[in-house]
Short mmCIF file of C-alpha atoms and ligand atoms in Angstrom, two decimals:
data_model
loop_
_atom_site.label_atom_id
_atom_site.label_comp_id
_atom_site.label_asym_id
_atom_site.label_seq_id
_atom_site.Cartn_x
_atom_site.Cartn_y
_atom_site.Cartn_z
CA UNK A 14 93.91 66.79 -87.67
CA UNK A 15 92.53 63.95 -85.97
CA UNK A 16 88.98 62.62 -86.38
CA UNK A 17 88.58 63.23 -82.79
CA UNK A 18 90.23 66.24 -82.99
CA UNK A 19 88.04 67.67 -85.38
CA UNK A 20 84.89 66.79 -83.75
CA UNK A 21 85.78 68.53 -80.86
CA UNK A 22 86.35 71.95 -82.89
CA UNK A 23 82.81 71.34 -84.71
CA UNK A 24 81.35 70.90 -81.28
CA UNK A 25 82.66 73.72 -79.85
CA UNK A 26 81.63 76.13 -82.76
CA UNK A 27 78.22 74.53 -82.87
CA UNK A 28 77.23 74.91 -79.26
CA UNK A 29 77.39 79.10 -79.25
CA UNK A 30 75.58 78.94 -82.49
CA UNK A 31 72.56 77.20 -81.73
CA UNK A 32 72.24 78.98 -78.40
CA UNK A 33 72.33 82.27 -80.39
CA UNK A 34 69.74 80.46 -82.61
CA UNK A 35 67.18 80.53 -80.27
CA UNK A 36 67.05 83.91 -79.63
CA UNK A 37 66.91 85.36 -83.00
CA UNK A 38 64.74 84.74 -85.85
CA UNK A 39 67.55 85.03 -88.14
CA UNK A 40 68.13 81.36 -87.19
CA UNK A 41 64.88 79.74 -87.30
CA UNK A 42 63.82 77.54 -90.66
CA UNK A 43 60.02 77.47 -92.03
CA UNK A 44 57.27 75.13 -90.36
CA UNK A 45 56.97 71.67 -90.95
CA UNK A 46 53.44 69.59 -92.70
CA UNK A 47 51.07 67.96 -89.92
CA UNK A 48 51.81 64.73 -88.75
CA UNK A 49 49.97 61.40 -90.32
CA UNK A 50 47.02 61.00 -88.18
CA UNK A 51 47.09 58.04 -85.58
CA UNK A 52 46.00 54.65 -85.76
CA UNK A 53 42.66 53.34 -84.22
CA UNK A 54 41.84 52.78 -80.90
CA UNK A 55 41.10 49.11 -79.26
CA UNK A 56 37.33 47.96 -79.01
CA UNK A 57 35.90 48.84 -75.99
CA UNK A 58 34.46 46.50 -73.58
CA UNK A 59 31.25 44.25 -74.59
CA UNK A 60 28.21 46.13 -72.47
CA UNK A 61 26.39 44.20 -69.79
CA UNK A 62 23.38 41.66 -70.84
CA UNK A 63 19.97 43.48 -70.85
CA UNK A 64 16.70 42.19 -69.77
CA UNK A 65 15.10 39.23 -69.90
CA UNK A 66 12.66 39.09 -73.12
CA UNK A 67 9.14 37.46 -72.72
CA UNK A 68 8.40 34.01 -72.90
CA UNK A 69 8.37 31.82 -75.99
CA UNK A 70 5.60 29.97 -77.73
CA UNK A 71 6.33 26.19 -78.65
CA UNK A 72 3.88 25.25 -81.40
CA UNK A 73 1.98 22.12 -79.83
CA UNK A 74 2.46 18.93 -81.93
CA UNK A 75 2.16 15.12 -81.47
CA UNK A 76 5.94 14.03 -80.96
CA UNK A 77 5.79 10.43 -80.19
CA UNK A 78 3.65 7.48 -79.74
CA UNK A 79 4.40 4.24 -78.53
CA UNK A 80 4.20 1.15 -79.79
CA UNK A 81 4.15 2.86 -83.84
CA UNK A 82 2.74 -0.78 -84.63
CA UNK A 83 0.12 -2.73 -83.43
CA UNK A 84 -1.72 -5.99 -84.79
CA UNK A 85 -5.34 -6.05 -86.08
CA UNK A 86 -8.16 -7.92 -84.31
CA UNK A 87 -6.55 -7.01 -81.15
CA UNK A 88 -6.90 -4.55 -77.84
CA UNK A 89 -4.07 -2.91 -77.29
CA UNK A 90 -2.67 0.20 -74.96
CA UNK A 91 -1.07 3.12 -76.87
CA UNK A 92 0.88 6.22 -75.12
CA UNK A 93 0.67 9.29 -77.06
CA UNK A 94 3.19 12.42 -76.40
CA UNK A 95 3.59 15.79 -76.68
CA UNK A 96 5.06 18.92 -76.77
CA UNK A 97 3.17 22.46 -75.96
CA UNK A 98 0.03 20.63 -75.71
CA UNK A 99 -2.63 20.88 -73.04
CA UNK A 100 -4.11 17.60 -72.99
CA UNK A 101 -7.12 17.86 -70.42
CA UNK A 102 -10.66 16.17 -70.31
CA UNK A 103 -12.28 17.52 -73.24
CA UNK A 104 -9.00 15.66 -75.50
CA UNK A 105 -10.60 13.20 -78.04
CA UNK A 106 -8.40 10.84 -79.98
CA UNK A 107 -9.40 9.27 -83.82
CA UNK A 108 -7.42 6.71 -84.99
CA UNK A 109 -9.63 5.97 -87.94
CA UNK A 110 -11.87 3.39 -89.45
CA UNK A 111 -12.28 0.21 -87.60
CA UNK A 112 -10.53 1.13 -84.44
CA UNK A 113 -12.46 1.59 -81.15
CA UNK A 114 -11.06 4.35 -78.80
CA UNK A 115 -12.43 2.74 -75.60
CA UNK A 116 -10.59 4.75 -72.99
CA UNK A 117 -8.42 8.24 -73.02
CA UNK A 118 -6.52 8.71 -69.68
CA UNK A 119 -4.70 11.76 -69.42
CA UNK A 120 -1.43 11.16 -67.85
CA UNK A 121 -0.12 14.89 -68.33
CA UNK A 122 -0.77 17.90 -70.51
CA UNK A 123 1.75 16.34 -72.84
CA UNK A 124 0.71 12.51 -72.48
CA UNK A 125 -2.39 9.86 -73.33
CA UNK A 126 -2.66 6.62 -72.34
CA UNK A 127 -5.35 5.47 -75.03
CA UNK A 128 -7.32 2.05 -74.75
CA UNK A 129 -7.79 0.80 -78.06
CA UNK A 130 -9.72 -2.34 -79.84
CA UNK A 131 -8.41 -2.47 -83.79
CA UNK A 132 -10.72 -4.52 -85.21
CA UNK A 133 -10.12 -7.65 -87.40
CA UNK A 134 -11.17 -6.27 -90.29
CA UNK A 135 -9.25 -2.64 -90.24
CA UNK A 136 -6.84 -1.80 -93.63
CA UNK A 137 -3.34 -2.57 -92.56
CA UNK A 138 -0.99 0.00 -92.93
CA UNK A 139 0.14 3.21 -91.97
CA UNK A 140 -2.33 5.70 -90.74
CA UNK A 141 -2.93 9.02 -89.09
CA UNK A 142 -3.94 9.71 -85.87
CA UNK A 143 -6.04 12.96 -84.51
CA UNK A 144 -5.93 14.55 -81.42
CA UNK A 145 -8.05 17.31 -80.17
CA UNK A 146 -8.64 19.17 -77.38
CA UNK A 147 -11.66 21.30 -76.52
CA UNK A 148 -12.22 23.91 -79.97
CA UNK A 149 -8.60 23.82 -80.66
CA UNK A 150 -7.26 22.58 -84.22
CA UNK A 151 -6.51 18.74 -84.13
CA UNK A 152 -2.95 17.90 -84.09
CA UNK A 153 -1.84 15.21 -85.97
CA UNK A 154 0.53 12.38 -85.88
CA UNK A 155 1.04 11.59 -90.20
CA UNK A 156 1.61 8.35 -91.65
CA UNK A 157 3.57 6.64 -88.87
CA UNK A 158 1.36 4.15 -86.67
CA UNK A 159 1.00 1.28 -88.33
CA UNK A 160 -1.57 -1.73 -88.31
CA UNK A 161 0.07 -4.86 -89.17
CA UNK A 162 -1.71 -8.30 -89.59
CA UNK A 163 -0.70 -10.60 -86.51
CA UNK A 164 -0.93 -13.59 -88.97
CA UNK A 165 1.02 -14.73 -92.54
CA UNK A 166 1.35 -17.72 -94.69
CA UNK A 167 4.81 -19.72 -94.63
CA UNK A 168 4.59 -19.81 -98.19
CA UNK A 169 2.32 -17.96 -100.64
CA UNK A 170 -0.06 -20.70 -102.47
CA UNK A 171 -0.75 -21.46 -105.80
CA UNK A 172 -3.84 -20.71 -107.34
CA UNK A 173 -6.62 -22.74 -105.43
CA UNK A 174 -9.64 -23.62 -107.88
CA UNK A 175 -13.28 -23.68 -106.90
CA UNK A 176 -14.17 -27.02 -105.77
CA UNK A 177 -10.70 -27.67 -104.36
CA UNK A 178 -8.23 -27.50 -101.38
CA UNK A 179 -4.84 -26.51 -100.40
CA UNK A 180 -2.51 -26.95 -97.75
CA UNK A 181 -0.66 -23.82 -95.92
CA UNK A 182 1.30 -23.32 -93.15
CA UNK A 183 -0.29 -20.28 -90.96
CA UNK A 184 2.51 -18.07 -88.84
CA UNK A 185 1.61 -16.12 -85.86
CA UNK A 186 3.19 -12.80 -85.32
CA UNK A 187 1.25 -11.55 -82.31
CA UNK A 188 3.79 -13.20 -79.40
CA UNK A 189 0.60 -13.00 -76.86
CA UNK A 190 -1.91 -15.31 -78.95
CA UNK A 191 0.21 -17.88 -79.78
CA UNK A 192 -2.15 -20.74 -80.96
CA UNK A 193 -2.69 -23.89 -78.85
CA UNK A 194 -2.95 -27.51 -79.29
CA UNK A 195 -5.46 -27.58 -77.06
CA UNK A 196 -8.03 -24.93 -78.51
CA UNK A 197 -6.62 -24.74 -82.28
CA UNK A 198 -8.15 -21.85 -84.19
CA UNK A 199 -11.40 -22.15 -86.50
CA UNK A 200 -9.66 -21.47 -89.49
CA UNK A 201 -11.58 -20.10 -92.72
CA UNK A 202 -11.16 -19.08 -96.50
CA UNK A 203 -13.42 -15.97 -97.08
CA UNK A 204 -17.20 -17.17 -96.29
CA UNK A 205 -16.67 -20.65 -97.69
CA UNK A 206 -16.37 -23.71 -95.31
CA UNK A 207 -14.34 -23.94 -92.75
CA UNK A 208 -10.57 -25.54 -92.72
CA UNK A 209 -9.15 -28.46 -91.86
CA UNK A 210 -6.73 -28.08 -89.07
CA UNK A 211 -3.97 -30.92 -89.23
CA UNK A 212 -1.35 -29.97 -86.59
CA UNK A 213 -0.65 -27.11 -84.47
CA UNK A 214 2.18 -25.48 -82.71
CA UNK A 215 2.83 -22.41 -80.87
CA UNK A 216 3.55 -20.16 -83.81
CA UNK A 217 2.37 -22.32 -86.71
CA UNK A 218 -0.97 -24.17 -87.42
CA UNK A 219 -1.47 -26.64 -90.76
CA UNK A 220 -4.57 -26.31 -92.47
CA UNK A 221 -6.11 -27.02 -95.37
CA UNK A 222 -8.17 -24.92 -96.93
CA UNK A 223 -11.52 -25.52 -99.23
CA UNK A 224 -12.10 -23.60 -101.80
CA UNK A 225 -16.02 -24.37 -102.53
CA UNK A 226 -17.32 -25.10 -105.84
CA UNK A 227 -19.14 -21.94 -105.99
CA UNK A 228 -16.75 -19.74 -103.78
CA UNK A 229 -16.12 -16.40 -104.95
CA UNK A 230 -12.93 -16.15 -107.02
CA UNK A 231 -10.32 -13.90 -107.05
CA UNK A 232 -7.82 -12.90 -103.71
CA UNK A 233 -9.84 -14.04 -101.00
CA UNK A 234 -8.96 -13.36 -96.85
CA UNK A 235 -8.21 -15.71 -94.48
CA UNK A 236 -9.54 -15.93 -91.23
CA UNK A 237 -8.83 -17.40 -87.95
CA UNK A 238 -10.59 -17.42 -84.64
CA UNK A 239 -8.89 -18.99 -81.39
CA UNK A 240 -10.04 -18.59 -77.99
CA UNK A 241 -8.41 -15.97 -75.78
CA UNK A 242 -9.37 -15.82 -71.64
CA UNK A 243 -13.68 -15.13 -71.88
CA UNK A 244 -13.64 -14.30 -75.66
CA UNK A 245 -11.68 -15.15 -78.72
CA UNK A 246 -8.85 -13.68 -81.06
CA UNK A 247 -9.86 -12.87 -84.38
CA UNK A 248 -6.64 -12.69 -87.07
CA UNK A 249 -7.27 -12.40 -90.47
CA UNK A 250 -5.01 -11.86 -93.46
CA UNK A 251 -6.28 -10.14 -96.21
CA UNK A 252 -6.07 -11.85 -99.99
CA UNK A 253 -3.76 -14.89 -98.76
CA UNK A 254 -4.91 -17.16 -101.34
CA UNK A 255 -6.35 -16.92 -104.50
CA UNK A 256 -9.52 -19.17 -105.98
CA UNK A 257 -9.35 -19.85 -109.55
CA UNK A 258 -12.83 -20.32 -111.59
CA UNK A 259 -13.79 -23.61 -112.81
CA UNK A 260 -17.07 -24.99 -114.40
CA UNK A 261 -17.99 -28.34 -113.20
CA UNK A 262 -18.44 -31.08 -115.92
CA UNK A 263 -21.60 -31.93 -116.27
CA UNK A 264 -23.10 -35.74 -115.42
CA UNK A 265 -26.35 -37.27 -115.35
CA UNK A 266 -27.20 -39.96 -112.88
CA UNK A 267 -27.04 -43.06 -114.06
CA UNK A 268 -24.30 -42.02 -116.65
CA UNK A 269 -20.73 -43.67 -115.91
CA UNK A 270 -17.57 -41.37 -116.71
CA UNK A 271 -14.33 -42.85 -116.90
CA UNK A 272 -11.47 -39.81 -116.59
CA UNK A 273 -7.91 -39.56 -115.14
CA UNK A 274 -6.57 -37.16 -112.21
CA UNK A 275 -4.33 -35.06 -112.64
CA UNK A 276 -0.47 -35.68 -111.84
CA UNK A 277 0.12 -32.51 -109.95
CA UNK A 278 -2.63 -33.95 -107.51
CA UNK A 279 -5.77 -31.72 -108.57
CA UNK A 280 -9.03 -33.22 -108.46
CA UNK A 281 -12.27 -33.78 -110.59
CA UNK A 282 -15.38 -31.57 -110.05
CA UNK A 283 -18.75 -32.92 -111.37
CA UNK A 284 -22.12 -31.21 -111.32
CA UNK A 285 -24.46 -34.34 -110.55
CA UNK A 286 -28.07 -33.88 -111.91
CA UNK A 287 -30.88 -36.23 -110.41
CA UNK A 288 -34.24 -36.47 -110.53
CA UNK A 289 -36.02 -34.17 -107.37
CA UNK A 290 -37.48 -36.50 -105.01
CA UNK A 291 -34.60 -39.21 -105.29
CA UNK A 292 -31.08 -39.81 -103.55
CA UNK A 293 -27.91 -39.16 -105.69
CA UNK A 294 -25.37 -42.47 -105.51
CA UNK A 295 -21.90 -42.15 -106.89
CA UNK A 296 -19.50 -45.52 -106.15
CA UNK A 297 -15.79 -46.03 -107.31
CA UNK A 298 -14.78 -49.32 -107.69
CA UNK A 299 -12.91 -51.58 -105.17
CA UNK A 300 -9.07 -50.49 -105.29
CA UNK A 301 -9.36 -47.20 -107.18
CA UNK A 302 -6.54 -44.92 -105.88
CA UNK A 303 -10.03 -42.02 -105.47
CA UNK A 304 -12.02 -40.91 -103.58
CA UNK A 305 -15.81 -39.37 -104.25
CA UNK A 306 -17.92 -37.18 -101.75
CA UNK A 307 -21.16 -35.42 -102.69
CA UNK A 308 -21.82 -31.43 -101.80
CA UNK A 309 -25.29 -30.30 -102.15
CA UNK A 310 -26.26 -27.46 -104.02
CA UNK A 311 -24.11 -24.98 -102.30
CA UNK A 312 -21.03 -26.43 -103.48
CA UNK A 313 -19.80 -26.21 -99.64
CA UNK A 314 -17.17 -28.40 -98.52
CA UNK A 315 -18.84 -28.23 -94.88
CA UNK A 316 -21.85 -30.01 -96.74
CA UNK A 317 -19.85 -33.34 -98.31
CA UNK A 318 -20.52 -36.88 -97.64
CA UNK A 319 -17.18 -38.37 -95.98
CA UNK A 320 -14.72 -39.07 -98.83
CA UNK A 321 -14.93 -42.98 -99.50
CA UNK A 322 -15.85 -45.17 -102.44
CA UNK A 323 -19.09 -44.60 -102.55
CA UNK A 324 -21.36 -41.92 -101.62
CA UNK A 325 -24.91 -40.99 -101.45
CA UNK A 326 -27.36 -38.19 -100.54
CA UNK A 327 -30.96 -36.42 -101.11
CA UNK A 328 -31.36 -34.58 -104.34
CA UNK A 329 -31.65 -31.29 -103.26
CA UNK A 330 -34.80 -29.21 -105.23
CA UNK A 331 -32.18 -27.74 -107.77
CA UNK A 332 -31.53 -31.16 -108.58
CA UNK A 333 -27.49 -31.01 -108.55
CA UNK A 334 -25.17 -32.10 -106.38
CA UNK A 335 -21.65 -31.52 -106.72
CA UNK A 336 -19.34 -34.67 -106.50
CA UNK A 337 -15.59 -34.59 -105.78
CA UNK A 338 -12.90 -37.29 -107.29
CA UNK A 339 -10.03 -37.02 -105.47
CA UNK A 340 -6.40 -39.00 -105.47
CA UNK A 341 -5.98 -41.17 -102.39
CA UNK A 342 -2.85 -42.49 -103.51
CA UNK A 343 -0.41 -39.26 -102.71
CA UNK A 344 0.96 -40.09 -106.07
CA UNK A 345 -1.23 -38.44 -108.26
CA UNK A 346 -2.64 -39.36 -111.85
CA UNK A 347 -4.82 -42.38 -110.97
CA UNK A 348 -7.14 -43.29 -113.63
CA UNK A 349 -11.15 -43.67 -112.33
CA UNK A 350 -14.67 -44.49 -113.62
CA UNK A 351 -17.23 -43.03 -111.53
CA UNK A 352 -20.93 -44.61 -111.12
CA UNK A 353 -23.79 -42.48 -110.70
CA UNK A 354 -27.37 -43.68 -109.89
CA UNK A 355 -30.56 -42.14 -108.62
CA UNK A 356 -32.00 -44.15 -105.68
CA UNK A 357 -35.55 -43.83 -104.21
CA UNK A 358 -35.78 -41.67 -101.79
CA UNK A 359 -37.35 -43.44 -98.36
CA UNK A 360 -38.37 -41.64 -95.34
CA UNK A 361 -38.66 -44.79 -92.12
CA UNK A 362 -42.16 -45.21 -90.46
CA UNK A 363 -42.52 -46.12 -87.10
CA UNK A 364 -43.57 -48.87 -85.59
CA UNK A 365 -40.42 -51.06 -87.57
CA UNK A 366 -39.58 -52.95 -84.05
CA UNK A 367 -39.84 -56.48 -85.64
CA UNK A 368 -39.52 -58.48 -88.23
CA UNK A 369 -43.54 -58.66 -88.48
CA UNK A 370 -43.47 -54.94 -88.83
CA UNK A 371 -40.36 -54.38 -91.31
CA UNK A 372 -40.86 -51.30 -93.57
CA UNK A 373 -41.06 -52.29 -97.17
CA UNK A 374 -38.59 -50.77 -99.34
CA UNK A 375 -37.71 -50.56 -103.25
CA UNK A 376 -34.44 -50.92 -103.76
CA UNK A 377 -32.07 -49.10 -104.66
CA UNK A 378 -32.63 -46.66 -102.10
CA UNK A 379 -31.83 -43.88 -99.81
CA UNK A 380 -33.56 -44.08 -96.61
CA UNK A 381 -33.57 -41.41 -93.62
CA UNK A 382 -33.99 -43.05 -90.13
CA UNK A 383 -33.13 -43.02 -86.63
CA UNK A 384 -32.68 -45.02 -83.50
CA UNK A 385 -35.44 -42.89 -81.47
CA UNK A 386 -34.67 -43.68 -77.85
CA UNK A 387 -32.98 -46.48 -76.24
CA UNK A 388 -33.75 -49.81 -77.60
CA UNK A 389 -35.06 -48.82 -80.68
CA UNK A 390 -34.52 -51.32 -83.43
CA UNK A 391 -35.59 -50.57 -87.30
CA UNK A 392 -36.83 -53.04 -89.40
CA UNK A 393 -36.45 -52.75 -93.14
CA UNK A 394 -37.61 -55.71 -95.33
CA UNK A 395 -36.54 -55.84 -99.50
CA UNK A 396 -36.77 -57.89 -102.76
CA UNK A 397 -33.85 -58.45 -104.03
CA UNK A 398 -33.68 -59.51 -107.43
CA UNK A 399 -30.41 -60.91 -107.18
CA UNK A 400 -26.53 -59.72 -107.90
CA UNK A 401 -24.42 -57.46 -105.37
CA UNK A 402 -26.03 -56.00 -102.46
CA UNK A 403 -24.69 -53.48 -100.18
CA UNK A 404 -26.52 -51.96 -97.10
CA UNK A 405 -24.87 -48.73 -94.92
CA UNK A 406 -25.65 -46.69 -92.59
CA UNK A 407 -24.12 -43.19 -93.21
CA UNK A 408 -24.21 -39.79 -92.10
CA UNK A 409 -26.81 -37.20 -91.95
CA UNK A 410 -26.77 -33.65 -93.19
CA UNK A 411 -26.66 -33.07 -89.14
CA UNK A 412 -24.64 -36.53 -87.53
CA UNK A 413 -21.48 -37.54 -89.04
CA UNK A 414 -20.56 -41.19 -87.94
CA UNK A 415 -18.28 -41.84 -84.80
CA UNK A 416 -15.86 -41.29 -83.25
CA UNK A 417 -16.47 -37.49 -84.94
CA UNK A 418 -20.47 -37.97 -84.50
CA UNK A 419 -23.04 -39.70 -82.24
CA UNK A 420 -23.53 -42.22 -84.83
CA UNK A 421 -22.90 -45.22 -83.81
CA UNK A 422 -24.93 -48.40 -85.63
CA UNK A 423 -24.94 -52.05 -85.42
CA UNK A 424 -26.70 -53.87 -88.84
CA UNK A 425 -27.95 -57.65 -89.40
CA UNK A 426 -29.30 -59.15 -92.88
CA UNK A 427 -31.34 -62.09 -92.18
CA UNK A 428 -33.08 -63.89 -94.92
CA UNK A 429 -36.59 -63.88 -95.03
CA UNK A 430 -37.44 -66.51 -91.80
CA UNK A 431 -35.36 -63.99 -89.81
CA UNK A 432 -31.89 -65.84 -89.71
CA UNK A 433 -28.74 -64.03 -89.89
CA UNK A 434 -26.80 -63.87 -92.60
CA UNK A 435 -24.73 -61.01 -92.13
CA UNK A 436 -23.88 -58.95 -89.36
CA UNK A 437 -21.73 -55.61 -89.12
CA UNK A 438 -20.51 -53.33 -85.92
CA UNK A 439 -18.06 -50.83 -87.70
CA UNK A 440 -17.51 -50.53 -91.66
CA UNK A 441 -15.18 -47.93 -93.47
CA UNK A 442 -13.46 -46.60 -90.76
CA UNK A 443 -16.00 -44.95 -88.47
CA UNK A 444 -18.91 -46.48 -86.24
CA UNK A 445 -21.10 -46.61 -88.97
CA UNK A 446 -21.96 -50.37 -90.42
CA UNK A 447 -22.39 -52.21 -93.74
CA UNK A 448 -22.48 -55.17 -95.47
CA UNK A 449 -22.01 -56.80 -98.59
CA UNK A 450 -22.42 -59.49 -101.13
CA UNK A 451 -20.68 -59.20 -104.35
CA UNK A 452 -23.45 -61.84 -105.16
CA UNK A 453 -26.78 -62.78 -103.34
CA UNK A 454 -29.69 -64.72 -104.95
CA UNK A 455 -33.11 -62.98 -105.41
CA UNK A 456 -35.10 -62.93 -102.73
CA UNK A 457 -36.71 -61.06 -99.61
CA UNK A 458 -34.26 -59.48 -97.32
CA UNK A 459 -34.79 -58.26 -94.49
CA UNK A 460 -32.14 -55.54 -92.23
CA UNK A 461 -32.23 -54.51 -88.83
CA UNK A 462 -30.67 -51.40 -87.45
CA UNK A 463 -30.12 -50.87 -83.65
CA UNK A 464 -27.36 -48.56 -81.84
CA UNK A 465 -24.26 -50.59 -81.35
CA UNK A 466 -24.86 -52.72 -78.60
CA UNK A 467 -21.61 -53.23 -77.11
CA UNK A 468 -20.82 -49.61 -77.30
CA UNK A 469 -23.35 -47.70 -77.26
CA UNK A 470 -26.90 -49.28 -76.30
CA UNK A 471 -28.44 -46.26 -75.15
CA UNK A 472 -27.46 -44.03 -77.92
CA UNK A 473 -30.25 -42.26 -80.21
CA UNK A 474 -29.15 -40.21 -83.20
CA UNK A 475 -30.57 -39.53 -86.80
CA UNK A 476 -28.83 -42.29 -89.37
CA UNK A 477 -29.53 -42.87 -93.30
CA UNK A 478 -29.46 -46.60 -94.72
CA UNK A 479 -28.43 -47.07 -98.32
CA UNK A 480 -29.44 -50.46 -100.20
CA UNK A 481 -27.74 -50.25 -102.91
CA UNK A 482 -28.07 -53.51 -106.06
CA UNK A 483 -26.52 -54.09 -108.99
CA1 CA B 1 -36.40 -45.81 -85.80
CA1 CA B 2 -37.99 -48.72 -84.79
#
């Protein structure tokens, strides 16, 4: 039998069979185990948003201010910002020591425009700042404004001792005070005399700096004042140079010391003692590469005779003045003996108008006079005993010799019948006068002084006269 054959007999059996099947019990087999259950259903669908929750609470802070730096010894505007504040009328501002608040406007709840004047002498540096509105907590703004000093040194200087100077270069930071040619700055070294200013440009200014005999030592702050539309700019940079101690060598009037300067260019410092009630002389000789000026007793620069060959002044009551040997030379290392003497002390009495009225004086001496009013001529009449003679006018404590004072002398010698032997307009430099014999016989002298009359008849001003004999 064929395959297909067959299947149709098995078919044909089957069929009746089954149909009987479901009928009768007989034909039915037992019930089957459950069914694994199914797998899990997809997620659902996301639910729709609720309701809108209450409004949030931003912690108020400080969040910027603008400019974070600023320069001392100068009024600036600052804007101050922030976020959940509620800046009003009752907001104060504290930026700290030495800086003025002079005006809070409130620009928003969140923003201060603050007037401010940080004052020369503030501590640079980062800072905080405080804000605070009516009893709430202050807010503040750490560590991130900054005061920064508008001024610097080109280089940082050596050591400067007492009774010296140095040269520095001064920088300006601040673009809106730039210094001027015009109106240089007053330049100082802590409360000692003032500086020397020897050329200025818009950013930079030369100086040199004293450091006084008896200036403080240690770091010391330099100061500079310039003028700026009604007022003036005040910069200062703290510790910019250092002053080194130094005793002055002691010297007695009348005493010569013979020394040699320094190479690097350093000076001598002597502490002059004189009797009180006499003038202090102190001469270099003719074509010494030095220079000598006298302080008083303060030690000041601001107080010294112009630097020269020779120099004189009143003992002051201590009895010491201070006297300064300096190289002229640039080179350094010149070798110098220094002459000291104590000169009588003169004070001129009016009427002195002509030779019949000439003041006596006893030479060597230090006289104080002055050229009263127009036409004023001083008479001064002297035994010489023979030798070198030399007769200045100088300074004052007050007048300093043209062009940088109103001094401004004309001197004659004349021998004893009133001729001329000698006549001077300008001596040493300035408008101040001398003259002088490296020999002259003994005899009576006699020396008028009258204001300079070519250039200045009319002049009046305080003068001293030095006679000064060997
Ligand atoms: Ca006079
Ligand atoms: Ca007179």
């Amino acid at each position: 039998m064929s395959a297909e054959a067959y299947d149709r007999v098995v078919r044909a059996w089957l069929f009746p069979l089954c149909v009987i099947a479901m009928w009768g019990p007989a034909c039915a087999g037992p019930e089957g185990p459950p069914g694994e259950e199914g797998q899990r259903g997809a997620q659902g669908l996301q639910g729709i948003p609720g309701p809108a929750g209450p409004a949030g609470q931003v912690p108020a802070a400080i969040s910027a201010v603008q400019p974070l730096s600023v320069f001392a010894g100068r009024v600036v505007s600052v804007l101050i910002s922030g976020t959940g504040t509620q800046f009003d009328q009752t907001t104060v501002v504290d930026f700290g020591a030495d800086i003025d608040v002079d005006s809070v406007v409130v620009a928003s709840p969140a923003a201060l425009s603050v007037s401010l004047f940080v004052r020369p002498t503030a501590a640079l540096g980062p800072r905080d700042i405080l804000v605070q509105t009516g009893e709430d907590d202050p807010l503040t703004f750490a560590g991130a404004f900054t005061l920064a000093a508008p001024v610097s040194l080109l280089a940082d200087p050596p050591e400067v001792p007492q009774g010296s100077h140095v040269d520095v270069t001064v920088v300006m930071h601040d673009p809106d005070t730039p210094f001027s040619a015009l109106s240089p700055p007053t330049v100082g070294l802590g409360a000692g005399s003032l500086g020397e200013v020897l050329a200025v440009s818009a950013q930079t200014v030369d100086v040199r700096l004293y450091a006084d005999v008896l200036a403080a030592t240690g770091p010391v702050a330099l100061s500079l004042s310039a003028p700026l539309g009604d007022g003036t700019s005040e910069s200062l940079l703290p510790e910019a140079v250092t002053i080194a101690p130094r005793v002055p060598t002691e010297l007695t009037a009348g005493v010569p010391v013979s020394a040699t300067l320094p190479a690097d260019g350093g000076n001598h410092v002597y502490a002059l003692s004189a009797p009180v009630g006499t003038a202090v002389h102190a001469a270099l000789p003719a074509g010494t590469g030095a220079s000598v000026r006298l302080l008083d007793d303060s030690g000041r620069f601001d107080t010294a005779t112009p630097a020269g060959l020779t120099a004189s002044r009143p003992t002051p009551d201590t009895g010491t003045v201070y006297a300064v040997v300096e190289d002229t030379t640039g080179l350094g290392g010149p070798a110098y003996t220094l002459n000291t003497a104590a000169l009588n002390l003169v004070a001129e009495q009016e009427p002195n108008n002509d030779l019949g009225s000439a003041q006596v004086i006893t030479g060597p001496a230090l006289l104080t006079g002055a050229i009263d009013a127009a036409g004023d001529g001083d008479f001064f009449s002297l035994n010489h005993a023979g030798g070198a003679l030399t007769v200045s006018t100088l300074a004052t404590d007050d007048e300093a010799c043209g062009p940088d004072g109103p001094i401004d002398t004309y001197i004659e010698l004349l021998d004893e019948q009133g001729t001329p032997i000698a006549t001077n307009e300008d001596a040493g430099g300035n408008w101040c006068s001398s003259v002088m014999f490296p020999s002259l016989e003994a005899g009576t002298y006699v020396v008028w002084v009258v204001a300079s009359p070519t250039y200045c008849p009319a002049c009046a001003f305080g003068y001293r006269l030095s006679v000064i004999s060997e």
